[in-house]
Amino acid sequence: MARRSLRPHLNQIRGWVRQGRTDAWIAHQLEVTVQDIEAFKRQNELLPDGEAPEGPGLDFDDEIDLRAEDDAAIAAELEAAEAARQEEERRAAEEEARRAEEEAARKAEEAARRAEAGEDEDVDESESEDADEDEDEAAKPRRRGRRGGRGRRKAGAASELEGTFDHGEEGYGLWLDPAVADNAVYAEHWAGHRPVVVTIEEDQIVIRRAGEDDDGDD
């Protein structure tokens, strides 16, 4: 790899050298090696102000102290940069975790709302079906009353028919099974509108034609 030329930085390096900056500090600023700085200084005879080349009486303690100070400053700068990077990564991780928790909470809340909405719909549908069934059951007796309360003939009893009472607004009535029209006795003795006498007893209601004795035919 070709060595980076420091010639464009001659005046800048000369100024740093006069200020007493260390080779390590200068190398860090220009992103080169300390050896590059030392070679460049020798080639261009760059020395701090008041310092003669190879001259006696150099204050090496001051030079060592300045170098130590520069090295410490560089180390502190590097440590600060590393600490800042770690802090940024920690904050990014915390932010990612917080977003993940919020997303999980949002999904859980949405799922709960959907589940609750589904249960409400099921309850409403069940209540509606129950109400419809109740209405149907309540409507059935009224329809039988309006249509004449059709009963069903008892199996195995040709002479017995079912009937129902109609307690309507216009009075009380008795509806017989429509099959009564096929009964020969009814057709012969009871067909047509005729006045009757009703006797109500504890366990039966007796219907007789009006004007006839109790011994007459039913």
Coordinates of C-alpha atoms in Angstrom, one line a residue:
M1 CA 0.0 0.0 0.0
A2 CA 1.4 3.4 -1.0
R3 CA 2.4 5.7 1.8
R4 CA 0.2 8.8 2.1
S5 CA 1.9 12.0 1.2
L6 CA 2.1 14.5 4.0
R7 CA 3.5 17.3 1.8
P8 CA 0.1 19.1 1.5
H9 CA 0.1 19.3 5.3
L10 CA 3.6 20.7 5.7
N11 CA 2.5 24.1 7.1
Q12 CA -0.1 22.5 9.3
I13 CA 2.4 20.0 10.7
R14 CA 5.0 22.8 11.2
G15 CA 2.5 24.7 13.3
W16 CA 1.7 21.7 15.4
V17 CA 5.3 21.0 16.0
R18 CA 6.0 24.6 17.0
Q19 CA 3.1 24.2 19.5
G20 CA 4.8 21.2 21.0
R21 CA 2.3 18.6 19.8
T22 CA 3.5 15.0 19.9
D23 CA 4.0 12.8 17.0
A24 CA 1.3 10.5 18.2
W25 CA -1.2 13.4 18.4
I26 CA -0.3 14.6 14.9
A27 CA -0.5 11.1 13.5
H28 CA -4.0 10.7 15.0
Q29 CA -5.2 13.9 13.5
L30 CA -3.9 13.0 10.0
E31 CA -4.8 9.3 10.3
V32 CA -1.2 8.1 9.6
T33 CA 1.4 6.3 11.7
V34 CA 3.8 7.8 14.1
Q35 CA 6.7 6.6 12.0
D36 CA 5.3 8.6 9.0
I37 CA 5.3 11.7 11.2
E38 CA 8.8 11.1 12.5
A39 CA 10.2 10.6 9.0
F40 CA 8.4 13.6 7.6
K41 CA 9.8 15.8 10.4
R42 CA 13.3 14.6 9.8
Q43 CA 13.0 15.2 6.1
N44 CA 11.8 18.8 6.6
E45 CA 13.8 19.6 9.8
L46 CA 10.7 20.4 11.7
L47 CA 11.5 21.2 15.3
P48 CA 9.6 23.1 18.0
D49 CA 10.4 26.8 18.4
G50 CA 13.6 27.5 20.2
E51 CA 14.8 23.9 19.8
A52 CA 18.1 23.5 17.8
P53 CA 18.8 20.2 16.0
E54 CA 21.1 17.9 18.0
G55 CA 21.7 20.9 20.4
P56 CA 22.4 20.4 24.0
G57 CA 20.2 21.6 26.8
L58 CA 16.9 20.2 25.5
D59 CA 14.1 20.0 28.2
F60 CA 13.2 16.4 27.8
D61 CA 11.0 16.4 30.8
D62 CA 8.7 19.0 29.3
E63 CA 8.6 17.1 26.0
I64 CA 7.7 13.8 27.8
D65 CA 5.0 15.5 29.8
L66 CA 3.5 17.0 26.6
R67 CA 3.5 13.7 24.9
A68 CA 1.9 12.0 27.8
E69 CA -0.8 14.6 27.9
D70 CA -1.5 14.2 24.2
D71 CA -1.6 10.4 24.5
A72 CA -4.0 10.7 27.4
A73 CA -6.2 13.1 25.3
I74 CA -6.2 10.6 22.4
A75 CA -7.1 7.7 24.6
A76 CA -9.9 9.7 26.3
E77 CA -11.3 10.7 22.9
L78 CA -11.3 7.1 21.8
E79 CA -12.9 5.9 25.0
A80 CA -15.6 8.6 24.7
A81 CA -16.3 7.6 21.1
E82 CA -16.6 3.9 22.1
A83 CA -18.9 4.8 25.1
A84 CA -21.1 6.9 22.8
R85 CA -21.4 4.0 20.4
Q86 CA -22.3 1.5 23.1
E87 CA -24.9 4.0 24.6
E88 CA -26.5 4.4 21.1
E89 CA -26.7 0.6 20.7
R90 CA -28.3 0.2 24.1
R91 CA -30.9 2.9 23.4
A92 CA -31.7 1.3 20.0
A93 CA -32.1 -2.1 21.7
E94 CA -34.4 -0.6 24.3
E95 CA -36.5 1.2 21.7
E96 CA -36.8 -2.0 19.7
A97 CA -37.9 -3.9 22.8
R98 CA -40.5 -1.2 23.6
R99 CA -41.9 -1.3 20.1
A100 CA -42.2 -5.1 20.3
E101 CA -44.0 -5.0 23.6
E102 CA -46.4 -2.3 22.3
E103 CA -47.1 -4.4 19.1
A104 CA -47.7 -7.5 21.2
A105 CA -50.1 -5.6 23.5
R106 CA -51.9 -4.1 20.5
K107 CA -52.4 -7.5 18.9
A108 CA -53.6 -9.0 22.2
E109 CA -56.1 -6.2 22.7
E110 CA -57.4 -6.6 19.1
A111 CA -57.8 -10.3 19.6
A112 CA -59.7 -9.8 22.8
R113 CA -62.0 -7.3 21.1
R114 CA -62.7 -9.7 18.2
A115 CA -63.4 -12.6 20.7
E116 CA -65.8 -10.4 22.7
A117 CA -67.5 -9.2 19.5
G118 CA -67.9 -12.9 18.4
E119 CA -69.4 -13.9 21.7
D120 CA -71.8 -11.0 21.7
E121 CA -73.0 -12.0 18.2
D122 CA -73.4 -15.6 19.3
V123 CA -75.5 -14.5 22.3
D124 CA -77.6 -12.2 20.2
E125 CA -78.3 -14.9 17.6
S126 CA -79.1 -17.4 20.3
E127 CA -81.5 -14.9 22.0
S128 CA -83.1 -14.1 18.7
E129 CA -83.6 -17.8 17.9
D130 CA -85.1 -18.3 21.4
A131 CA -87.4 -15.4 20.9
D132 CA -88.6 -16.6 17.5
E133 CA -89.3 -20.0 19.0
D134 CA -91.2 -18.5 21.9
E135 CA -93.2 -16.4 19.4
D136 CA -94.0 -19.4 17.3
E137 CA -95.1 -21.4 20.4
A138 CA -97.2 -18.5 21.6
A139 CA -98.8 -18.0 18.2
K140 CA -99.7 -21.7 17.7
P141 CA -102.7 -21.7 20.2
R142 CA -104.0 -18.4 18.8
R143 CA -103.9 -19.8 15.2
R144 CA -105.8 -22.9 16.3
G145 CA -108.4 -20.8 18.0
R146 CA -108.9 -18.6 14.9
R147 CA -109.1 -21.5 12.6
G148 CA -111.5 -23.5 14.7
G149 CA -109.1 -25.3 17.0
R150 CA -108.7 -28.4 14.8
G151 CA -108.2 -31.4 17.0
R152 CA -107.0 -34.9 16.0
R153 CA -109.1 -38.0 16.2
K154 CA -108.0 -40.4 18.8
A155 CA -106.5 -43.6 17.4
G156 CA -108.7 -46.7 17.9
A157 CA -111.8 -44.7 19.1
A158 CA -114.1 -44.0 16.2
S159 CA -116.9 -42.6 18.3
E160 CA -114.8 -40.1 20.3
L161 CA -113.5 -36.9 18.9
E162 CA -111.3 -34.1 20.2
G163 CA -112.3 -30.6 20.7
T164 CA -111.2 -27.3 22.3
F165 CA -112.7 -24.3 24.0
D166 CA -112.4 -20.9 22.5
H167 CA -112.4 -18.2 25.1
G168 CA -112.5 -15.3 22.7
E169 CA -113.6 -11.6 22.9
E170 CA -117.1 -12.4 21.6
G171 CA -117.8 -15.2 24.1
Y172 CA -117.1 -18.8 24.8
G173 CA -117.3 -21.5 22.1
L174 CA -116.5 -25.2 21.5
W175 CA -114.7 -26.3 18.4
L176 CA -114.9 -29.9 17.4
D177 CA -112.6 -32.0 15.2
P178 CA -113.5 -31.4 11.5
A179 CA -113.8 -35.2 11.3
V180 CA -117.2 -34.9 13.0
A181 CA -118.6 -34.2 9.6
D182 CA -117.9 -37.8 8.7
N183 CA -119.6 -39.2 11.7
A184 CA -123.0 -40.8 10.8
V185 CA -124.6 -40.1 14.1
Y186 CA -123.7 -36.4 14.0
A187 CA -124.9 -36.2 10.4
E188 CA -128.3 -37.7 11.3
H189 CA -129.0 -36.1 14.7
W190 CA -126.8 -33.0 15.1
A191 CA -126.1 -31.5 11.7
G192 CA -127.2 -27.9 11.4
H193 CA -127.5 -25.0 13.9
R194 CA -129.7 -26.1 16.7
P195 CA -130.2 -24.7 20.3
V196 CA -128.6 -26.9 23.0
V197 CA -128.5 -27.1 26.8
V198 CA -125.2 -27.4 28.5
T199 CA -124.8 -29.0 31.9
I200 CA -121.4 -28.4 33.6
E201 CA -120.4 -31.0 36.1
E202 CA -117.1 -31.6 38.0
D203 CA -115.7 -34.2 35.6
Q204 CA -117.7 -33.6 32.4
I205 CA -119.8 -31.2 30.4
V206 CA -123.0 -32.6 28.9
I207 CA -124.6 -31.1 25.8
R208 CA -128.2 -31.9 24.9
R209 CA -130.7 -30.6 22.4
A210 CA -132.9 -28.0 23.9
G211 CA -136.5 -29.1 24.7
E212 CA -135.8 -32.7 25.1
D213 CA -135.8 -34.9 28.2
D214 CA -132.7 -35.9 29.9
D215 CA -133.3 -39.5 28.6
G216 CA -133.1 -38.3 25.0
D217 CA -130.2 -39.0 22.7
D218 CA -127.0 -37.0 22.9

